[in-house]
Short mmCIF file of C-alpha atoms in Angstrom, two decimals:
data_model
loop_
_atom_site.label_atom_id
_atom_site.label_comp_id
_atom_site.label_asym_id
_atom_site.label_seq_id
_atom_site.Cartn_x
_atom_site.Cartn_y
_atom_site.Cartn_z
CA UNK A 9 -2.67 24.07 7.65
CA UNK A 10 -2.44 27.98 8.34
CA UNK A 11 -2.74 29.37 12.08
CA UNK A 12 -6.65 30.53 12.74
CA UNK A 13 -7.83 27.02 10.56
CA UNK A 14 -10.30 25.56 12.52
CA UNK A 15 -9.37 22.07 13.82
CA UNK A 16 -12.40 20.20 13.80
CA UNK A 17 -14.61 20.14 11.40
CA UNK A 18 -18.40 19.04 12.54
CA UNK A 19 -20.37 17.45 9.28
CA UNK A 20 -23.78 17.85 8.95
CA UNK A 21 -26.58 15.87 10.64
CA UNK A 22 -27.50 13.50 8.59
CA UNK A 23 -30.32 10.98 8.10
CA UNK A 24 -30.86 7.41 6.93
CA UNK A 25 -33.12 8.27 3.82
CA UNK A 26 -35.38 5.14 4.14
CA UNK A 27 -36.62 6.24 7.25
CA UNK A 28 -36.02 9.05 8.72
CA UNK A 29 -33.83 8.82 12.05
CA UNK A 30 -30.59 10.37 12.92
CA UNK A 31 -27.55 9.23 11.95
CA UNK A 32 -26.21 6.96 15.01
CA UNK A 33 -23.04 5.77 13.70
CA UNK A 34 -21.82 4.32 10.56
CA UNK A 35 -21.34 0.89 9.80
CA UNK A 36 -20.10 -0.75 6.75
CA UNK A 37 -20.83 -4.27 5.01
CA UNK A 38 -18.64 -6.04 1.17
CA UNK A 39 -20.58 -3.48 -1.93
CA UNK A 40 -21.58 -6.98 -2.53
CA UNK A 41 -23.94 -7.48 0.31
CA UNK A 42 -25.46 -3.92 0.22
CA UNK A 43 -25.88 -4.41 -3.33
CA UNK A 44 -28.01 -8.06 -2.45
CA UNK A 45 -29.90 -6.01 0.07
CA UNK A 46 -30.93 -2.12 -0.14
CA UNK A 47 -33.02 -1.90 -2.70
CA UNK A 48 -31.71 0.70 -5.64
CA UNK A 49 -32.92 3.82 -5.08
CA UNK A 50 -31.35 3.93 -1.47
CA UNK A 51 -28.06 2.59 -2.48
CA UNK A 52 -26.19 5.47 -3.16
CA UNK A 53 -27.64 7.16 0.25
CA UNK A 54 -27.58 7.02 3.96
CA UNK A 55 -29.37 4.13 5.15
CA UNK A 56 -29.35 3.59 9.35
CA UNK A 57 -28.85 -0.49 10.20
CA UNK A 58 -31.81 -1.28 11.38
CA UNK A 59 -33.45 -0.34 7.71
CA UNK A 60 -30.32 -2.40 6.59
CA UNK A 61 -30.72 -4.77 8.58
CA UNK A 62 -35.40 -4.99 6.78
CA UNK A 63 -34.21 -5.42 4.04
CA UNK A 64 -32.07 -8.50 4.87
CA UNK A 65 -35.37 -9.53 6.36
CA UNK A 66 -37.29 -8.69 4.28
CA UNK A 67 -34.91 -10.29 0.48
CA UNK A 68 -34.45 -13.81 3.00
CA UNK A 69 -30.68 -12.85 3.52
CA UNK A 70 -28.96 -14.47 6.45
CA UNK A 71 -26.42 -11.48 8.07
CA UNK A 72 -24.22 -13.59 10.60
CA UNK A 73 -20.64 -12.54 11.42
CA UNK A 74 -16.94 -14.68 10.61
CA UNK A 75 -14.24 -13.23 12.04
CA UNK A 76 -14.18 -10.03 12.72
CA UNK A 77 -17.66 -9.41 11.21
CA UNK A 78 -20.01 -9.61 8.04
CA UNK A 79 -21.76 -6.37 10.23
CA UNK A 80 -18.69 -3.30 11.27
CA UNK A 81 -19.92 -1.25 13.61
CA UNK A 82 -18.47 2.39 13.78
CA UNK A 83 -19.38 4.18 16.73
#
């Protein structure tokens, strides 16, 4: 880092590619669960937690918390 370099970088605002809602925070899902729940066309895109939940319901995938949880929300 050189004198005058910015200390913080700001990422551009992101939006869910399914519903268009602004990014409300990151969440982590195990890769195998993501591939099972999220349709192929959205697997490499930003998907909000609400749309992820809807996809899980449509595929009748039950999400539940064990220990720290399957769904790890980061705010």
